[in-house]
Coordinates of C-alpha atoms and ligand atoms in Angstrom, one line a residue:
X1009 CA -16.8 -2.1 -16.9
X1010 CA -18.7 1.2 -16.9
X1011 CA -21.8 -0.4 -15.4
X1012 CA -19.7 -2.1 -12.7
X1013 CA -18.0 1.2 -12.1
X1014 CA -21.4 2.9 -11.7
X1015 CA -22.7 0.2 -9.4
X1016 CA -19.6 0.3 -7.2
X1017 CA -19.5 4.1 -7.2
X1018 CA -23.1 4.1 -5.9
X1019 CA -22.3 1.9 -3.0
X1020 CA -20.4 2.5 0.3
X1021 CA -16.8 2.9 -0.7
X1022 CA -13.8 2.2 1.5
X1023 CA -11.8 5.3 2.4
X1024 CA -8.5 3.5 2.4
X1025 CA -7.5 0.5 0.3
X1026 CA -4.1 -1.1 1.0
X1027 CA -2.7 -3.6 -1.5
X1028 CA 0.0 -6.4 -1.2
X1029 CA 1.1 -6.7 -4.8
X1030 CA 2.2 -10.3 -5.0
X1031 CA 2.9 -12.7 -7.8
X1032 CA 5.3 -10.9 -10.2
X1033 CA 7.8 -13.7 -10.1
X1034 CA 5.3 -16.4 -10.8
X1035 CA 3.7 -14.4 -13.6
X1036 CA 7.2 -14.3 -15.2
X1037 CA 8.0 -17.9 -14.5
X1038 CA 4.7 -19.0 -16.1
X1039 CA 5.9 -17.3 -19.3
X1040 CA 9.5 -18.6 -19.2
X1041 CA 10.7 -15.0 -18.5
X1042 CA 13.2 -13.8 -15.9
X1043 CA 11.6 -12.6 -12.6
X1044 CA 12.6 -9.0 -13.5
X1045 CA 10.1 -9.1 -16.4
X1046 CA 7.5 -9.9 -13.8
X1047 CA 8.4 -6.9 -11.8
X1048 CA 8.4 -4.7 -14.9
X1049 CA 4.8 -6.0 -15.7
X1050 CA 4.0 -5.4 -12.0
X1051 CA 5.1 -1.8 -12.2
X1052 CA 2.8 -1.3 -15.3
X1053 CA -0.1 -2.8 -13.3
X1054 CA 0.6 -0.4 -10.4
X1055 CA 0.7 2.6 -12.8
X1056 CA -2.6 1.4 -14.4
X1057 CA -4.3 1.0 -11.0
X1058 CA -3.0 4.4 -9.6
X1059 CA -4.3 6.1 -12.8
X1060 CA -7.7 4.4 -12.4
X1061 CA -7.9 5.0 -8.7
X1062 CA -6.8 8.7 -9.0
X1063 CA -9.3 9.5 -11.7
X1064 CA -12.4 7.2 -11.6
X1065 CA -13.2 6.5 -7.9
X1066 CA -13.5 8.8 -4.9
X1067 CA -11.4 6.6 -2.6
X1068 CA -9.0 9.1 -1.1
X1069 CA -6.3 6.8 0.3
X1070 CA -4.4 4.0 -1.6
X1071 CA -1.4 2.2 -0.1
X1072 CA 0.8 -0.1 -2.1
X1073 CA 3.3 -2.5 -0.6
X1074 CA 6.2 -2.3 -3.0
X1075 CA 9.2 -3.7 -1.1
X1076 CA 9.3 -5.2 2.4
X1077 CA 12.1 -5.2 5.0
X1078 CA 12.5 -8.9 4.2
X1079 CA 12.8 -8.3 0.5
X1080 CA 16.4 -7.0 1.1
X1081 CA 17.4 -10.7 1.4
X1082 CA 16.6 -11.4 -2.3
X1083 CA 19.4 -11.8 -4.8
X1084 CA 21.3 -8.5 -5.1
X1085 CA 20.6 -8.2 -8.8
X1086 CA 16.8 -8.5 -8.2
X1087 CA 17.0 -5.9 -5.4
X1088 CA 19.0 -3.5 -7.6
X1089 CA 16.5 -4.0 -10.4
X1090 CA 13.6 -3.2 -8.1
X1091 CA 15.3 0.0 -6.9
X1092 CA 15.9 1.1 -10.4
X1093 CA 12.3 0.3 -11.4
X1094 CA 11.0 2.4 -8.5
X1095 CA 13.3 5.3 -9.4
X1096 CA 12.1 5.1 -13.1
X1097 CA 8.5 5.0 -11.9
X1098 CA 9.0 8.1 -9.8
X1099 CA 10.8 10.0 -12.6
X1100 CA 8.3 9.0 -15.2
X1101 CA 5.0 9.5 -13.3
X1102 CA 5.7 12.7 -11.3
X1103 CA 4.2 15.1 -13.7
X1104 CA 1.1 12.9 -14.1
X1105 CA 0.7 12.7 -10.3
X1106 CA 0.8 16.5 -10.0
X1107 CA -1.7 16.9 -12.8
X1108 CA -4.1 14.3 -11.3
X1109 CA -3.9 15.6 -7.7
X1110 CA -2.1 12.5 -6.4
X1111 CA -0.2 13.2 -3.2
X1112 CA 2.8 10.9 -2.7
X1113 CA 3.9 9.6 0.7
X1114 CA 6.5 6.9 1.3
X1115 CA 6.7 4.8 4.5
X1116 CA 9.5 2.4 5.5
X1117 CA 13.2 2.5 6.4
X1118 CA 14.3 4.9 3.8
X1119 CA 17.9 5.0 5.2
X1120 CA 18.5 1.7 3.5
X1121 CA 17.6 2.9 0.1
X1122 CA 20.2 4.2 -2.5
X1123 CA 20.7 7.9 -2.0
X1124 CA 19.5 8.7 -5.5
X1125 CA 16.2 7.0 -4.9
X1126 CA 15.8 8.8 -1.6
X1127 CA 16.4 12.1 -3.4
X1128 CA 13.7 11.2 -6.0
X1129 CA 11.3 10.3 -3.1
X1130 CA 12.0 13.6 -1.3
X1131 CA 11.5 15.5 -4.5
X1132 CA 8.3 13.6 -5.4
X1133 CA 6.8 14.1 -1.9
X1134 CA 7.5 17.8 -2.1
X1135 CA 6.3 18.3 -5.7
X1136 CA 2.9 16.5 -4.9
X1137 CA 2.3 18.0 -1.5
X1138 CA -0.7 20.0 -2.8
X1139 CA -2.4 16.9 -4.2
X1140 CA -5.9 16.5 -2.8
X1141 CA -7.6 13.8 -4.8
X1142 CA -5.7 10.7 -3.9
X1143 CA -3.1 10.1 -1.2
X1144 CA -0.8 7.4 -2.6
X1145 CA 1.4 5.8 0.1
X1146 CA 4.1 3.5 -1.1
X1147 CA 5.5 1.1 1.5
X1148 CA 9.2 0.7 0.7
X1149 CA 11.7 -1.1 2.8
X1150 CA 8.8 -1.4 5.1
X1151 CA 8.0 -3.9 7.9
X1152 CA 5.2 -3.5 10.4
X1153 CA 7.1 -5.0 13.3
X1154 CA 10.1 -2.7 12.7
X1155 CA 7.7 0.2 12.5
X1156 CA 6.1 -0.8 15.9
X1157 CA 9.5 -1.3 17.5
X1158 CA 10.6 2.1 16.4
X1159 CA 7.4 3.6 17.8
X1160 CA 8.0 1.8 21.1
X1161 CA 11.5 3.2 21.3
X1162 CA 10.3 6.8 20.7
X1163 CA 7.5 6.4 23.3
X1164 CA 9.9 4.9 25.8
X1165 CA 12.3 7.7 25.3
X1166 CA 9.6 10.3 25.7
X1167 CA 8.4 8.7 28.9
X1168 CA 12.0 8.5 30.2
X1169 CA 12.6 12.2 29.4
X1170 CA 9.3 13.2 31.1
X1171 CA 7.7 14.4 27.9
X1172 CA 5.0 11.8 28.1
X1173 CA 3.2 10.3 31.1
X1174 CA 3.0 6.5 31.3
X1175 CA -0.8 6.9 31.6
X1176 CA -0.9 8.7 28.3
X1177 CA 0.5 5.7 26.4
X1178 CA -2.6 4.4 24.8
X1179 CA -3.8 3.5 21.3
X1180 CA -3.7 7.1 20.1
X1181 CA -0.2 7.7 21.3
X1182 CA 1.0 4.6 19.5
X1183 CA -0.9 5.4 16.3
X1184 CA 0.6 8.9 16.4
X1185 CA 4.1 7.4 16.4
X1186 CA 3.5 5.1 13.4
X1187 CA 4.6 6.2 10.0
X1188 CA 1.0 6.2 8.9
X1189 CA 0.1 8.9 11.4
X1190 CA -2.6 11.1 9.9
X1191 CA -3.8 8.4 7.5
X1192 CA -7.0 6.6 8.4
X1193 CA -6.7 2.9 8.9
X1194 CA -7.2 0.7 5.8
X1195 CA -10.8 -0.5 5.4
X1196 CA -9.8 -3.0 2.9
X1197 CA -6.6 -5.0 2.3
X1198 CA -6.2 -6.8 -1.0
X1199 CA -3.5 -9.4 -1.6
X1200 CA -3.1 -10.8 -5.1
X1201 CA -1.6 -14.2 -6.2
X1202 CA -3.8 -16.4 -4.0
X1203 CA -1.5 -16.2 -0.9
X1204 CA -3.4 -15.6 2.3
X1205 CA -1.0 -13.8 4.6
X1206 CA -0.3 -10.3 5.8
X1207 CA 3.5 -10.7 5.6
X1208 CA 4.3 -7.9 8.1
X1209 CA 2.2 -5.3 6.4
X1210 CA 0.5 -2.6 8.5
X1211 CA -0.2 -5.0 11.4
X1212 CA -1.5 -2.4 13.8
X1213 CA -3.5 -0.5 11.2
X1214 CA -5.4 -3.4 9.8
X1215 CA -7.0 -4.4 13.1
X1216 CA -10.5 -4.0 11.6
X1217 CA -9.8 -4.1 7.9
X1218 CA -11.7 -6.5 5.6
X1219 CA -9.3 -8.8 3.8
X1220 CA -9.6 -9.9 0.2
X1221 CA -7.3 -12.5 -1.4
X1222 CA -7.5 -12.2 -5.2
X1223 CA -6.6 -15.3 -7.2
X1224 CA -4.8 -13.3 -10.0
X1225 CA -1.1 -12.6 -10.1
X1226 CA -0.3 -8.9 -9.6
X1227 CA 0.6 -8.0 -13.2
X1228 CA -2.9 -9.3 -14.2
X1229 CA -4.7 -7.2 -11.6
X1230 CA -6.7 -4.9 -13.8
X1231 CA -9.0 -2.0 -12.9
X1232 CA -11.9 -4.4 -13.7
X1233 CA -10.6 -6.9 -11.1
X1234 CA -10.2 -4.0 -8.7
X1235 CA -13.9 -3.1 -9.2
X1236 CA -14.9 -6.7 -8.7
X1237 CA -13.0 -6.7 -5.4
X1238 CA -14.6 -3.5 -4.3
X1239 CA -18.1 -4.9 -5.2
X1240 CA -17.3 -8.0 -3.0
X1241 CA -16.2 -5.7 -0.2
X1242 CA -19.5 -3.9 -0.4
X1243 CA -21.4 -7.1 0.3
X1244 CA -19.7 -7.4 3.7
X1245 CA -21.1 -6.1 6.9
X1246 CA -18.5 -4.4 9.1
X1247 CA -19.3 -4.6 12.8
X1248 CA -16.0 -3.6 14.4
X1249 CA -16.5 -6.1 17.2
X1250 CA -20.0 -5.0 18.0
X1251 CA -23.3 -6.7 17.2
X1252 CA -25.7 -6.1 14.3
X1253 CA -27.3 -2.8 14.5
X1254 CA -25.1 -1.2 17.1
X1255 CA -22.1 -0.6 14.9
X1256 CA -21.6 0.8 11.4
Ligands
FPP1340 C1 5.9 -9.5 -5.2 O1 6.0 -10.4 -6.2 C2 6.3 -8.2 -5.6 C3 7.4 -7.5 -5.2 C4 8.3 -7.9 -4.1 C5 7.7 -6.2 -5.7 C6 6.5 -5.3 -6.0 C7 6.9 -4.3 -7.0 C8 6.2 -3.9 -8.0 C9 4.8 -4.4 -8.2 C10 6.7 -3.0 -9.0 C11 7.0 -1.6 -8.6 C12 6.0 -0.9 -7.8 C13 5.6 0.3 -8.1 C14 4.7 1.0 -7.1 C15 5.9 1.0 -9.3 P1 7.0 -11.6 -6.0 O2 8.3 -11.2 -6.6 O3 7.1 -11.9 -4.5 O4 6.3 -12.7 -6.8 P2 6.4 -14.3 -6.5 O5 5.8 -14.4 -5.1 O6 5.5 -14.8 -7.5 O7 7.8 -14.7 -6.6

């Protein structure tokens, strides 16, 4: 892996990688285990990747889709298990994040989360505020359409109150109202498990992102697999809608 790490490190790296961690349930089912065992293995895979991303590669932004707005419709026991898993993750990893310079940010409708998890998030965000090596954004109770609707409501109310001119409502004003404000758009979106969908993830922000669909289930997504995905990304030419030679 070290040669691949060296090769990938020497190439043009994305600034922001966003990952849809999919396939925990299938990973567990394939082993005759309950779905919750898949989520547990998924949390370990997330920890492994964060540790690798935070220490081995200079990619400053990593975003993980941990729980969607639509995931609330899963069986109550599975939802409760995931909430506990996220709380355990925050409790167990906080010191390591601070040590490694990981800055935590959480996007999504946090009002719907259990109060104890909200407190852990607030505490984690405050404790890691000085982290300058990796900004880790966890999308939790997150949906891009909901995020865009909320942004539209805030913009409409600013216009109605005379705080914003209609002519000022452009791409920048919209991006400023999104929860990702201040974070560069993802250059690369990875989805595991072979599914090829965006599932309401960062729909505005991924306008020009490269998409990679990895054929492994999330618990099997190792740092080596991550490096192979980055190597494939490096073979792509990004033109941002322009023609060869005039863009990046
Ligand atoms: C998708 O697999 C995964 C989820 C809905 C939960 C993601 C959560 C984790 C990876 C663990 C916690 C995260 C962190 C950051 C510690 P699925 O259940 O939809 O799998 P399936 O499509 O095979 O059923």
